Amino acid sequence: MTPILSQCPLLVVGAGIMGSGIAQVAAQAGHPVLLFDMRDGAAAEARARLAATLDGLAAKGKLTAEAAQAAMSRIRPIGTLAEARDARLVVEAIVERIEAKRELFRQLEELVAADAVFASNTSSISITAMANGLKHPGRLVGMHFFNPVPVMKLVEVISGLSTEPVVAEAVFQLSLAWGKAPVHARSTPGFIVNRIARPYYAEALALLQERAAEPQVLDACFRAAGFRMGPCELMDLIGHDTNFAVTSSVYEANFYDKRYMPSLVQRELVDGGLLGRKSGRGFYTYPAGVPALPAPPCERPAPALRVTVHGQDAIGDMLEEAAGSALAPMGQIPARQRDDGWTGLDIDGARLVLTEGAPAFEVAAVMGVADLAVFDRPAALSGSADRSLAYAVNAGAGAGWRAQAPAWLRLLGFLPLPVADTPGLVVARTLAMLINEAADAVLQGVCTPEAADAAMRLGVNYPAGPFEWLQAWSGPGVARVVDALDSAYRGERYRLSPWLRRADHRASVP
Ligand code: NAD
């Protein structure tokens, strides 16, 4: 039978950052909340902080004074677990150590009713492992909130091998009743968000390790692609110690699969105490933060006799429109060639080519064109005003084309940022790897594509979900980019998800 959790008496264990937030949300939703912490006085202090928070919300008009008062009256700090016998739901937000969590649930089993639900807010521990040893392991479920709890909508409802489906469903429904956006997930390392997000950091760190670009260049490219923060500024905000610990735990939990290997670049920052904002220095120095980018080239391209836009995809259409407006004052109209297998511009025989994953020197060799530059995927989904775009010129190009390539990108409306001739440049490789990771999560039954999209939008504020990117991906497929990375690096990190290989095959069959 589905446990009825609506407005049931609730015990929150752990009155730290997460436990206090969970207590606030539950109390505002009408639950009587008991708050327990092993440190004497911690629960009472948390309640006092919550009183100030709720008063503040009332003062700003976000809550009526009566509602704030009613929520506060529902939160009661307790000094012993024995006072929580009547709780029907326990949400655990204590220290992230499996033994401590197991011991707590074993104690609680002796106290509360046999059908009370146990929910853990763990960010990384297996729910299956945590339930091992309980008398009723089916009652334990993951209820993974995001920080700050009252603000972040996402809740990952995580089922271990023993979790009863009715228990997961009851916590899912409860999260909805609390105004959250829950998604179901199977208990696997990193669950949904902390797993699928790994490439966002890993690709930036890999590019920094091979000295492809400065952190501020990478961040600008991602902001232009619609992300609120680039990966380097985000890692500085999260703290390199925390980010490194999460990556390391996902890596270890996956039996040291190279796909999740942490970065030496980040370990050096951690070892040096350069933890980001909290220590005053990480990639950037604070309070100054992200430095300004170098001024873009202001040179205009030399007049061309013939400009042809290639590609039958949406990016080809976008380039045609941009080239059309840029050339109109000169009385020129670009030609369009849709079906010769690449996207970009041919300018009197020199080429600007949208990346398909291969570096410019390889594309130049295959096309037999020395004056060639490869550029990153321009944002199609973001509508961002920032038009930063990474590009790399073929090493064998003439000096004239080195200056002309960015001038043409500028004329098309981009802010061209030179990076090393690295496979898949910056945004294309990262989006492809995020999609690839999400595809493997779906393949392994961790979540549905819809849950992955919702989780990445709501848990880490991505401008779109990985399957939305896949849907909107025009031009050469994501699989082509991942395969090109795989052949360039020849490791295990860039192996293509079989799910994506199948999807790519289906898309190519007429
Ligand atoms: P925190 O350090 O702010 O709070 C933990 C509290 O638990 C402390 O007050 C501590 O005294 C208490 N505590 C520790 N062991 C206890 C025990 N055995 N019994 C009772 N109380 C105990 O930590 P937090 O950031 O709130 O994290 C709590 C949990 O939530 C962890 O499992 C963490 O992984 C998870 N989580 C944290 C975040 C985040 O951003 N901080 C996000 C999602 C999940």
Coordinates of C-alpha atoms and ligand atoms in Angstrom, one line a residue:
M1 CA 0.0 0.0 0.0
T2 CA 1.3 3.5 -0.8
P3 CA 2.4 5.2 2.4
I4 CA 0.4 8.5 2.8
L5 CA 3.0 11.1 3.5
S6 CA 1.0 14.2 3.0
Q7 CA 1.3 16.4 6.1
C8 CA 2.6 13.5 8.1
P9 CA 4.8 14.0 11.2
L10 CA 8.4 14.3 9.9
L11 CA 11.8 13.9 11.4
V12 CA 14.7 15.7 9.9
V13 CA 18.1 14.4 11.2
G14 CA 21.0 16.7 10.7
A15 CA 20.4 20.4 11.1
G16 CA 23.2 21.7 8.8
I17 CA 22.8 23.5 5.5
M18 CA 20.6 20.8 3.9
G19 CA 18.6 19.6 6.9
S20 CA 17.6 23.2 7.8
G21 CA 16.4 23.8 4.2
I22 CA 14.5 20.6 4.2
A23 CA 12.8 21.4 7.5
Q24 CA 11.8 24.8 6.2
V25 CA 10.3 23.4 3.0
A26 CA 8.4 20.7 4.9
A27 CA 7.1 23.1 7.5
Q28 CA 5.9 25.5 4.9
A29 CA 4.1 22.6 3.2
G30 CA 2.2 21.9 6.5
H31 CA 4.2 19.1 8.2
P32 CA 4.9 19.1 11.9
V33 CA 8.7 18.8 11.8
L34 CA 11.0 17.5 14.5
L35 CA 14.6 18.5 14.0
F36 CA 17.5 16.5 15.5
D37 CA 21.2 17.0 15.4
M38 CA 23.9 15.0 17.3
R39 CA 25.6 18.3 18.2
D40 CA 24.0 19.8 21.3
G41 CA 22.2 23.0 20.5
A42 CA 22.6 22.7 16.7
A43 CA 18.9 22.0 16.1
A44 CA 17.8 25.0 18.2
E45 CA 20.3 27.2 16.4
A46 CA 19.0 26.0 13.0
R47 CA 15.5 26.8 14.1
A48 CA 16.5 30.4 15.2
R49 CA 18.2 30.9 11.7
L50 CA 15.0 29.6 10.0
A51 CA 12.9 32.0 12.1
A52 CA 15.1 34.9 10.7
T53 CA 14.8 33.5 7.2
L54 CA 11.1 33.2 7.3
D55 CA 10.7 36.7 8.9
G56 CA 12.9 38.0 6.1
L57 CA 10.7 36.4 3.5
A58 CA 7.6 37.9 5.2
A59 CA 9.2 41.3 5.3
K60 CA 9.9 41.1 1.5
G61 CA 6.2 40.1 0.9
K62 CA 7.1 36.6 -0.4
L63 CA 5.1 35.1 2.4
T64 CA 2.4 36.4 4.7
A65 CA 3.4 37.0 8.3
E66 CA 0.8 34.4 9.4
A67 CA 2.3 31.8 7.0
A68 CA 5.8 32.5 8.3
Q69 CA 4.6 32.2 11.9
A70 CA 2.6 29.0 11.2
A71 CA 5.7 27.4 9.5
M72 CA 7.9 28.3 12.5
S73 CA 5.4 26.9 15.0
R74 CA 5.6 23.5 13.2
I75 CA 9.4 23.2 13.7
R76 CA 10.4 21.7 17.0
P77 CA 14.1 20.9 17.9
I78 CA 14.4 17.7 19.9
G79 CA 17.3 16.6 22.1
T80 CA 16.9 12.8 21.6
L81 CA 15.7 10.6 18.8
A82 CA 13.4 8.8 21.2
E83 CA 11.1 11.9 21.0
A84 CA 10.4 11.1 17.3
R85 CA 8.5 7.8 17.7
D86 CA 5.5 9.1 15.9
A87 CA 7.4 10.3 12.7
R88 CA 6.1 8.6 9.5
L89 CA 8.9 10.0 7.4
V90 CA 12.5 10.5 8.3
V91 CA 14.7 12.6 6.1
E92 CA 18.4 12.1 6.8
A93 CA 20.9 14.9 6.1
I94 CA 23.8 14.0 8.3
V95 CA 27.5 13.6 7.5
E96 CA 28.3 11.9 4.2
R97 CA 29.6 8.7 5.7
I98 CA 27.8 5.4 5.0
E99 CA 28.5 3.9 8.5
A100 CA 27.0 6.9 10.2
K101 CA 23.9 6.8 8.0
R102 CA 23.5 3.0 8.5
E103 CA 23.8 3.3 12.2
L104 CA 21.2 6.1 12.3
F105 CA 18.7 4.1 10.3
R106 CA 19.3 1.0 12.4
Q107 CA 18.6 3.0 15.6
L108 CA 15.5 4.5 14.0
E109 CA 14.1 1.1 13.0
E110 CA 13.9 0.3 16.7
L111 CA 11.9 3.5 17.4
V112 CA 9.4 4.3 14.6
A113 CA 6.6 2.4 13.0
A114 CA 7.4 -0.5 10.6
D115 CA 5.8 1.4 7.7
A116 CA 7.6 4.7 8.3
V117 CA 9.6 5.8 5.3
F118 CA 13.3 6.6 5.5
A119 CA 14.7 9.1 2.9
S120 CA 18.4 9.9 2.6
N121 CA 19.7 13.1 1.2
T122 CA 23.0 11.6 0.3
S123 CA 24.8 13.1 -2.7
S124 CA 27.0 10.1 -3.5
I125 CA 26.4 7.0 -1.4
S126 CA 24.6 4.0 -2.9
I127 CA 21.1 3.6 -1.6
T128 CA 21.4 -0.2 -2.1
A129 CA 24.4 -0.3 0.1
M130 CA 22.9 2.0 2.7
A131 CA 19.8 -0.3 3.0
N132 CA 21.9 -3.4 3.6
G133 CA 21.4 -4.6 7.2
L134 CA 18.1 -2.9 7.7
K135 CA 15.1 -5.0 8.8
H136 CA 13.0 -3.4 6.2
P137 CA 15.3 -2.3 3.4
G138 CA 12.4 -1.6 1.1
R139 CA 11.5 1.5 3.1
L140 CA 14.7 3.3 2.3
V141 CA 14.8 5.7 -0.7
G142 CA 17.1 8.5 -1.8
M143 CA 15.6 12.0 -1.7
H144 CA 18.4 14.1 -3.1
F145 CA 17.8 17.9 -2.7
F146 CA 19.9 20.6 -4.2
N147 CA 21.4 23.6 -2.4
P148 CA 19.8 25.9 -1.4
V149 CA 16.9 23.6 -0.8
P150 CA 14.0 26.2 -0.6
V151 CA 15.2 27.6 -4.0
M152 CA 16.2 24.6 -6.1
K153 CA 13.3 22.7 -7.6
L154 CA 15.0 19.4 -8.4
V155 CA 14.7 16.4 -6.2
E156 CA 16.2 13.1 -7.4
V157 CA 14.1 10.3 -6.0
I158 CA 16.6 7.4 -5.9
S159 CA 15.7 3.7 -5.8
G160 CA 18.2 1.1 -4.7
L161 CA 17.8 -2.6 -5.5
S162 CA 15.6 -3.1 -2.4
T163 CA 13.6 0.1 -2.5
E164 CA 9.9 -0.7 -2.8
P165 CA 8.4 1.1 -5.8
V166 CA 5.5 2.4 -3.7
V167 CA 7.9 4.0 -1.3
A168 CA 9.7 5.8 -4.2
E169 CA 6.3 6.8 -5.6
A170 CA 5.2 8.2 -2.3
V171 CA 8.3 10.3 -2.0
F172 CA 7.9 11.4 -5.6
Q173 CA 4.3 12.6 -4.9
L174 CA 5.4 14.2 -1.7
S175 CA 8.1 16.2 -3.5
L176 CA 5.5 17.4 -6.0
A177 CA 3.2 18.5 -3.1
W178 CA 6.2 20.5 -1.7
G179 CA 6.4 22.4 -5.0
K180 CA 9.5 20.5 -6.2
A181 CA 10.2 18.9 -9.5
P182 CA 11.1 15.3 -8.7
V183 CA 12.6 12.8 -11.1
H184 CA 13.1 9.1 -10.6
A185 CA 16.6 7.7 -10.7
R186 CA 18.2 4.3 -10.1
S187 CA 21.0 4.2 -7.5
T188 CA 24.2 4.4 -9.6
P189 CA 27.3 6.5 -8.9
G190 CA 26.5 10.2 -9.1
F191 CA 22.8 9.5 -9.7
I192 CA 21.7 11.8 -12.5
V193 CA 23.1 15.3 -12.1
N194 CA 26.4 14.5 -10.6
R195 CA 27.1 11.9 -13.2
I196 CA 25.9 13.7 -16.4
A197 CA 27.6 17.0 -15.4
R198 CA 31.0 15.4 -15.2
P199 CA 32.1 16.3 -18.8
Y200 CA 31.2 20.0 -18.2
Y201 CA 34.2 20.2 -15.9
A202 CA 36.3 17.4 -17.4
E203 CA 36.4 18.8 -20.9
A204 CA 37.4 22.3 -19.6
L205 CA 40.1 20.7 -17.5
A206 CA 41.3 18.6 -20.4
L207 CA 41.6 21.7 -22.6
L208 CA 43.5 23.5 -19.9
Q209 CA 45.8 20.6 -19.4
E210 CA 46.7 20.7 -23.1
R211 CA 47.0 24.5 -22.9
A212 CA 44.4 25.0 -25.6
A213 CA 43.0 28.2 -24.1
E214 CA 42.9 30.4 -21.0
P215 CA 40.1 29.8 -18.5
Q216 CA 38.4 33.1 -19.4
V217 CA 38.2 32.1 -23.1
L218 CA 36.6 28.8 -22.2
D219 CA 34.1 30.5 -19.8
A220 CA 33.2 33.1 -22.5
C221 CA 32.4 30.3 -25.0
F222 CA 30.0 28.6 -22.6
R223 CA 28.3 31.8 -21.6
A224 CA 27.7 32.5 -25.3
A225 CA 26.3 29.0 -25.5
G226 CA 23.7 30.0 -22.9
F227 CA 25.2 28.6 -19.7
R228 CA 24.9 31.0 -16.7
M229 CA 28.5 30.3 -15.8
G230 CA 31.4 28.8 -17.6
P231 CA 33.0 25.7 -16.2
C232 CA 36.1 27.5 -14.8
E233 CA 34.2 30.1 -12.9
L234 CA 31.7 27.5 -11.8
M235 CA 34.5 25.2 -10.4
D236 CA 35.9 28.3 -8.6
L237 CA 32.4 28.9 -7.1
I238 CA 31.8 25.2 -6.0
G239 CA 35.3 25.0 -4.6
H240 CA 38.0 22.8 -6.2
D241 CA 38.2 20.5 -3.2
T242 CA 34.4 19.7 -3.4
N243 CA 34.4 19.4 -7.2
F244 CA 37.5 17.2 -7.1
A245 CA 36.0 15.0 -4.4
V246 CA 32.8 14.4 -6.3
T247 CA 34.7 13.6 -9.5
S248 CA 37.0 11.2 -7.5
S249 CA 34.1 9.5 -5.9
V250 CA 32.3 8.9 -9.3
Y251 CA 35.6 7.7 -10.7
E252 CA 36.2 5.2 -7.9
A253 CA 32.6 4.0 -7.8
N254 CA 32.9 3.2 -11.5
F255 CA 35.9 0.9 -10.9
Y256 CA 38.3 3.6 -12.2
D257 CA 36.7 3.9 -15.6
K258 CA 39.0 6.3 -17.4
R259 CA 35.9 8.2 -18.6
Y260 CA 35.6 9.7 -15.2
M261 CA 39.3 10.2 -14.4
P262 CA 39.9 13.4 -12.3
S263 CA 42.3 16.0 -13.6
L264 CA 45.9 16.8 -12.6
V265 CA 45.1 20.4 -13.3
Q266 CA 42.4 20.4 -10.6
R267 CA 44.5 18.3 -8.2
E268 CA 47.3 20.8 -8.4
L269 CA 44.9 23.6 -7.4
V270 CA 43.6 21.5 -4.5
D271 CA 47.1 20.6 -3.3
G272 CA 48.1 24.3 -3.5
G273 CA 45.1 25.4 -1.5
L274 CA 43.8 27.4 -4.5
L275 CA 40.2 26.3 -3.9
G276 CA 38.4 29.1 -5.7
R277 CA 36.4 31.9 -4.3
K278 CA 36.4 30.7 -0.8
S279 CA 40.2 30.8 -0.6
G280 CA 40.6 34.0 -2.7
R281 CA 42.2 32.2 -5.6
G282 CA 41.4 29.4 -8.0
F283 CA 41.5 29.8 -11.8
Y284 CA 40.9 33.5 -11.0
T285 CA 41.8 35.8 -8.2
Y286 CA 39.0 37.2 -6.1
P287 CA 37.3 39.6 -5.6
A288 CA 38.4 40.7 -9.2
G289 CA 37.1 37.4 -10.7
V290 CA 37.1 36.7 -14.5
P291 CA 39.4 39.0 -16.3
A292 CA 38.3 40.8 -19.5
L293 CA 39.0 39.1 -22.8
P294 CA 41.5 40.6 -25.3
A295 CA 40.0 43.1 -27.7
P296 CA 38.6 41.4 -30.8
P297 CA 40.2 42.0 -34.2
C298 CA 38.7 45.1 -35.9
E299 CA 40.1 44.4 -39.3
R300 CA 37.5 44.0 -42.0
P301 CA 37.9 41.1 -44.4
A302 CA 39.3 41.8 -47.8
P303 CA 36.6 41.9 -50.5
A304 CA 35.9 38.4 -52.0
L305 CA 34.8 37.5 -55.5
R306 CA 32.6 34.6 -54.4
V307 CA 31.2 33.6 -51.0
T308 CA 29.4 30.2 -50.8
V309 CA 27.5 29.0 -47.7
H310 CA 27.7 25.2 -47.3
G311 CA 25.5 22.9 -45.3
Q312 CA 21.8 21.9 -45.3
D313 CA 21.3 22.2 -41.5
A314 CA 20.1 25.0 -39.3
I315 CA 23.6 26.4 -38.8
G316 CA 24.0 26.6 -42.6
D317 CA 20.8 28.6 -42.6
M318 CA 22.0 30.9 -39.8
L319 CA 25.3 31.4 -41.7
E320 CA 23.5 32.2 -44.9
E321 CA 21.4 34.8 -43.2
A322 CA 24.5 36.4 -41.4
A323 CA 26.5 36.4 -44.6
G324 CA 23.6 37.8 -46.6
S325 CA 23.2 40.8 -44.2
A326 CA 27.0 41.3 -44.0
L327 CA 27.6 41.3 -47.7
A328 CA 24.4 43.2 -48.7
P329 CA 26.1 46.7 -48.4
M330 CA 28.7 45.5 -50.9
G331 CA 25.9 44.5 -53.3
Q332 CA 26.9 40.8 -52.9
I333 CA 24.7 37.8 -52.3
P334 CA 26.3 34.6 -51.0
A335 CA 25.7 31.4 -52.9
R336 CA 24.3 28.3 -51.1
Q337 CA 25.5 24.7 -51.6
R338 CA 23.5 22.3 -49.4
D339 CA 24.6 18.8 -50.1
D340 CA 28.3 18.4 -50.1
G341 CA 28.7 17.2 -46.6
W342 CA 30.1 20.1 -44.6
T343 CA 28.8 23.2 -43.0
G344 CA 30.6 26.6 -43.2
L345 CA 31.8 29.2 -45.7
D346 CA 33.9 29.0 -48.8
I347 CA 35.5 32.4 -49.5
D348 CA 37.3 32.4 -52.8
G349 CA 38.6 28.9 -52.0
A350 CA 39.6 29.5 -48.4
R351 CA 37.3 27.8 -45.9
L352 CA 35.6 28.3 -42.5
V353 CA 34.4 24.9 -41.5
L354 CA 32.0 24.0 -38.6
T355 CA 33.7 21.5 -36.4
E356 CA 32.8 17.8 -36.7
G357 CA 35.3 16.9 -34.1
A358 CA 38.5 16.7 -36.2
P359 CA 41.2 19.3 -35.8
A360 CA 41.8 21.9 -38.5
F361 CA 45.0 20.3 -39.8
E362 CA 43.1 17.0 -40.5
V363 CA 40.1 18.8 -42.1
A364 CA 42.6 20.7 -44.3
A365 CA 44.3 17.5 -45.4
V366 CA 41.1 15.8 -46.2
M367 CA 39.7 18.8 -48.1
G368 CA 43.0 19.6 -49.7
V369 CA 42.7 23.2 -48.7
A370 CA 45.5 24.9 -46.7
D371 CA 43.7 28.2 -46.0
L372 CA 41.2 26.7 -43.6
A373 CA 39.9 27.4 -40.1
V374 CA 37.5 25.3 -38.0
F375 CA 35.0 27.0 -35.8
D376 CA 32.9 25.9 -32.8
R377 CA 29.2 25.3 -32.7
P378 CA 27.4 28.6 -32.5
A379 CA 24.5 28.7 -30.0
A380 CA 21.3 27.8 -31.6
L381 CA 19.2 27.3 -28.5
S382 CA 20.5 30.1 -26.2
G383 CA 19.5 33.3 -27.9
S384 CA 22.5 34.7 -26.0
A385 CA 23.6 38.2 -26.8
D386 CA 27.2 37.1 -26.2
R387 CA 28.6 35.8 -29.5
S388 CA 32.0 34.5 -28.4
L389 CA 33.1 31.6 -30.6
A390 CA 36.2 29.5 -30.5
Y391 CA 38.1 28.9 -33.8
A392 CA 41.5 27.4 -34.9
V393 CA 43.4 28.0 -38.1
N394 CA 45.1 25.2 -39.9
A395 CA 48.9 25.3 -39.1
G396 CA 49.7 25.2 -42.8
A397 CA 47.5 28.3 -43.7
G398 CA 49.1 31.4 -45.1
A399 CA 49.6 34.5 -43.0
G400 CA 46.9 36.3 -44.9
W401 CA 44.2 33.7 -44.0
R402 CA 45.3 33.8 -40.3
A403 CA 44.1 37.4 -40.2
Q404 CA 41.2 36.9 -42.6
A405 CA 39.6 34.0 -40.8
P406 CA 38.7 35.9 -37.6
A407 CA 37.8 39.0 -39.7
W408 CA 35.2 36.9 -41.6
L409 CA 33.9 35.4 -38.3
R410 CA 33.6 39.0 -37.0
L411 CA 31.8 40.1 -40.1
L412 CA 29.3 37.3 -39.5
G413 CA 28.5 38.7 -36.1
F414 CA 30.7 36.5 -33.9
L415 CA 33.4 37.4 -31.3
P416 CA 36.1 35.1 -32.6
L417 CA 38.4 33.6 -29.9
P418 CA 41.5 31.8 -31.1
V419 CA 42.2 28.5 -29.4
A420 CA 44.7 25.7 -30.1
D421 CA 43.9 23.3 -33.0
T422 CA 42.2 20.9 -30.6
P423 CA 39.6 18.2 -31.6
G424 CA 36.0 19.4 -31.3
L425 CA 37.2 22.8 -30.0
V426 CA 35.3 23.9 -26.9
V427 CA 31.5 23.9 -26.9
A428 CA 30.9 21.1 -29.5
R429 CA 33.1 18.6 -27.7
T430 CA 31.6 19.4 -24.3
L431 CA 28.0 19.2 -25.4
A432 CA 28.7 16.0 -27.3
M433 CA 30.2 14.5 -24.2
L434 CA 27.3 15.6 -22.0
I435 CA 24.9 14.1 -24.4
N436 CA 27.0 10.9 -24.6
E437 CA 27.0 10.6 -20.8
A438 CA 23.3 11.1 -20.6
A439 CA 22.8 8.5 -23.4
D440 CA 24.7 6.0 -21.3
A441 CA 22.7 6.8 -18.2
V442 CA 19.5 6.1 -20.2
L443 CA 21.0 3.0 -21.7
Q444 CA 21.8 1.7 -18.2
G445 CA 18.2 2.5 -16.9
V446 CA 19.4 5.2 -14.5
C447 CA 16.7 7.6 -15.8
T448 CA 14.5 8.5 -18.8
P449 CA 15.6 11.1 -21.3
E450 CA 12.9 13.4 -19.9
A451 CA 14.2 13.0 -16.4
A452 CA 17.8 13.7 -17.6
D453 CA 16.6 16.9 -19.3
A454 CA 14.7 18.1 -16.3
A455 CA 17.5 17.2 -13.9
M456 CA 20.2 19.1 -15.8
R457 CA 18.0 22.2 -16.3
L458 CA 16.8 22.3 -12.7
G459 CA 19.7 20.8 -10.8
V460 CA 22.6 22.7 -12.5
N461 CA 20.7 25.4 -14.5
Y462 CA 21.8 24.2 -17.9
P463 CA 20.1 26.2 -20.7
A464 CA 18.7 22.9 -22.1
G465 CA 18.8 19.2 -21.3
P466 CA 21.1 16.8 -23.1
F467 CA 18.3 15.2 -25.1
E468 CA 17.0 18.6 -26.1
W469 CA 20.5 19.4 -27.4
L470 CA 20.5 16.1 -29.3
Q471 CA 17.1 16.9 -30.8
A472 CA 18.2 20.3 -31.9
W473 CA 21.7 19.2 -33.1
S474 CA 21.9 20.0 -36.7
G475 CA 24.6 19.1 -39.2
P476 CA 27.1 16.3 -38.6
G477 CA 25.8 14.1 -35.8
V478 CA 26.9 14.0 -32.2
A479 CA 28.2 10.5 -32.7
R480 CA 30.6 11.9 -35.4
V481 CA 32.1 14.4 -32.9
V482 CA 32.5 11.8 -30.1
D483 CA 34.1 9.3 -32.6
A484 CA 36.5 12.0 -33.8
L485 CA 37.5 12.7 -30.2
D486 CA 37.9 9.0 -29.6
S487 CA 40.2 8.6 -32.6
A488 CA 42.2 11.8 -31.7
Y489 CA 42.8 10.7 -28.0
R490 CA 42.7 6.9 -28.3
G491 CA 41.7 6.3 -24.7
E492 CA 38.5 5.2 -23.0
R493 CA 37.2 8.6 -22.1
Y494 CA 35.6 9.3 -25.5
R495 CA 34.0 5.9 -26.2
L496 CA 30.6 6.4 -27.8
S497 CA 27.5 5.3 -26.0
P498 CA 25.8 2.4 -27.8
W499 CA 22.5 4.2 -27.2
L500 CA 23.9 7.2 -29.3
R501 CA 25.3 4.9 -31.9
R502 CA 21.8 3.4 -32.4
A503 CA 20.1 6.8 -32.4
D504 CA 22.6 8.0 -34.9
H505 CA 22.0 5.0 -37.1
R506 CA 18.2 5.4 -36.9
A507 CA 18.5 9.1 -37.9
S508 CA 20.7 8.3 -40.9
V509 CA 18.3 5.6 -42.3
P510 CA 15.9 7.3 -44.7
Ligands
NAD1 P1 26.4 20.0 7.2 O1 27.8 19.7 7.6 O2 26.0 21.4 6.9 O3 25.3 19.4 8.2 C1 25.4 18.1 8.7 C2 24.8 18.1 10.1 O4 24.6 16.7 10.5 C3 25.7 18.7 11.2 O5 25.0 19.7 11.9 C4 26.2 17.6 12.1 O6 26.3 18.0 13.4 C5 25.0 16.6 11.9 N1 25.3 15.2 12.1 C6 26.4 14.5 11.7 N2 26.4 13.3 12.0 C7 25.2 13.1 12.7 C8 24.5 12.0 13.3 N3 25.1 10.8 13.3 N4 23.3 12.2 13.8 C9 22.7 13.4 13.9 N5 23.3 14.5 13.3 C10 24.5 14.3 12.7 O7 26.2 19.1 5.9 P2 25.2 19.3 4.7 O8 25.9 20.1 3.6 O9 23.9 19.8 5.2 O10 25.1 17.8 4.1 C11 24.2 16.9 4.7 C12 24.0 15.7 3.7 O11 23.4 16.3 2.5 C13 25.2 15.0 3.2 O12 24.9 13.6 3.1 C14 25.5 15.7 1.9 O13 26.3 14.8 1.1 C15 24.2 15.9 1.4 N6 24.0 17.0 0.4 C16 24.7 18.2 0.5 C17 24.6 19.2 -0.4 C18 25.3 20.5 -0.3 O14 25.4 21.3 -1.2 N7 25.8 20.9 0.9 C19 23.7 19.0 -1.5 C20 23.0 17.8 -1.6 C21 23.2 16.8 -0.7

